[in-house]
Amino acid sequence: MLCLDMDRAVLANTRFAISPLSTAVGALGLLRGNERPGGGGWRGRVQEAVRERRLVLLSALFGGSWDYVPDFLTPQPQTPEAPVQEELHAVATTASARLRWELRIMAQGVREERLAGRVLPVVLREALERGEGDFAALVAAELERLWDSALAPHWPALRSRMEEDITHRARTTARHGLAGMLATLHPRVHWNDDRLNLVGRFQARIPGSTGLVLTPSVFPAGLRVVVDSVPSPADREPMLAYPSRPGPATGPGRTVPALLGATRARLLSDLHAARTTAELSERHFLATSTVSYHLGILHRTGLITRTRTGAHVLYQRTHRATDLLADPRPH
């Protein structure tokens, strides 16, 4: 569980922001675990941009099986809506120590005893040999090409969805207070006195800083906490990227959570990789019987496959399910 200290300074300076690059990272997250090209929707759009624009570094950064994606890709917004060029400049000028440290975390994993032996993909190692400054500039250039081709044409609609979510959170804060609003961001977010707890596999305590930045994500990527991760971090406000409320329908008047139910939608989103019932139970803090019930429904509707490997039964979502999740169409 991640514990974020929420002293008076953090509470007083908690704010919302819209981040173009956080949105881009959310879109790139749709590629994870999806090797089949195309498929329509946002996933197909991002795959096409990565392929046609030859975004080899982004493909490598988001193409592995690691749980962590480097935080330098999502700079902290300094204004309610940071200009994309400002964020790209922040990526291009990332401190060398921070870049090296975060790539090392990505390669080795948080739990090194479980993920020992992982190394960076060849394309990343070769790019790093040119120096951290050049590497950061190359990544920023690829992010810019992705932005221009896949996201910029739809940015007004995407931004509108995020603005609507922020307006809803502001109303919730007015009615139930800041603590009440924070507890609505995600089922894994819990308020406990002077701490914000994010239930999950990673264990860490994030000391109180000068504030907290909340940024909505329109893509189904769960929660993402962004902090300075070098051994001697700078005084930076942590950023929490959370899933925005469902927007207009992906089908005739129905959203994916409305069609599936919130719990099944979360499980389906997590099945980009093959997982057992016990693993899903642990990852989502649900009873095994509850997970089995929902998996049975998803399997009968053709949204997941079921494969026996030795003593284990592995579940994984189908291409049809991936397309369903990855198609929050621009409105």
Steps between C-alpha positions, in 0.01 A plus 500: 500500500622850415443750779501871417533729801236773479606771743348849502730624223404215268129543575518874441678455167316202351397599149378361168689528174464373145819354360540430127794265555325312780223445245755383243650254749149371573446445129831318468393278786238352267784329314606291795425132452349560156721358225232477231520809277197712427166417652343842477434756768772678692724196521507468122557874463799494737642184341479661158680813621776297668549291187476770234699762692762240601476578870748229595588632847138538607426155361780357713403694812140379482559162342647313796341297776619730779251664732674838514521762228756779564347804668710750303259445209230688693636832629313676776255758359584847627169650391138373487569391142865478410583571133625187331818674383581593859463139609704374204779740598492360854541146363784604268690662790453221755792478743740221408495345849122482503480350150757229575338416834149465356615285210679279749179464704312412181752234400543341840155544644409617847546151644844411367498149646196417284616674184874442518681488169286745308693736277402790282399419142783536250348806334491684835855397594633615163321835533637546852854445376470836325449664839205572727447846350464364148279216627259741672488721190425201275218382728353851506514515120314169474237618749451810287449292185251278683317807628479667159378192316274319747386737775510863389210464251275373782638709785200737533264204556741322737559820695126560525453159663772577753354842574160342561659255742677780690171691525335191647783458754468866599128451570580189705756699701244773566249246633722249678832674561842428353536169684164385366595594145838325517329179607292504178797506261548123487401192703864460604522851647422527871519797736631427848542800731803684359592250229377410155544124456523339156443129539720291275808279474759774540605599851623854567435808706508832319581779746297817510600744228377845402181370339332232289409518130196302382469439128217303334570238235253416222666164433448186712837494672403480866695713746847641444706686759782716363777616734868580475658160538874571514668424833499869597170624355433862428222680681229411254129461557387140443257458211212252507356405161158345553236367256242760412131424523358324192429738219244469223422149390729278297189331368135608462461687828700261719852524647726199556454509883126528451499199268726282715475635852786680673662188649495300176629803308796526740578130475474507122731801482759308705487192277729641231732231640401146593416474872360244740196545721726519806717768340198711407362456850825633648540785252144629542445407865194290424393162632601211274136394469407852385772498235392154381140617466594799285748301290228247426276773361781654294593157361143416400470830315817433302703784652769281659671171422573223751812284466628230734876492559595220737312554824403857410220647291598823325253763382569765237277740315420447134565743215131587508529602866815702432325692224203564730722644773722698267229690315399810701417668169564874465176691539 
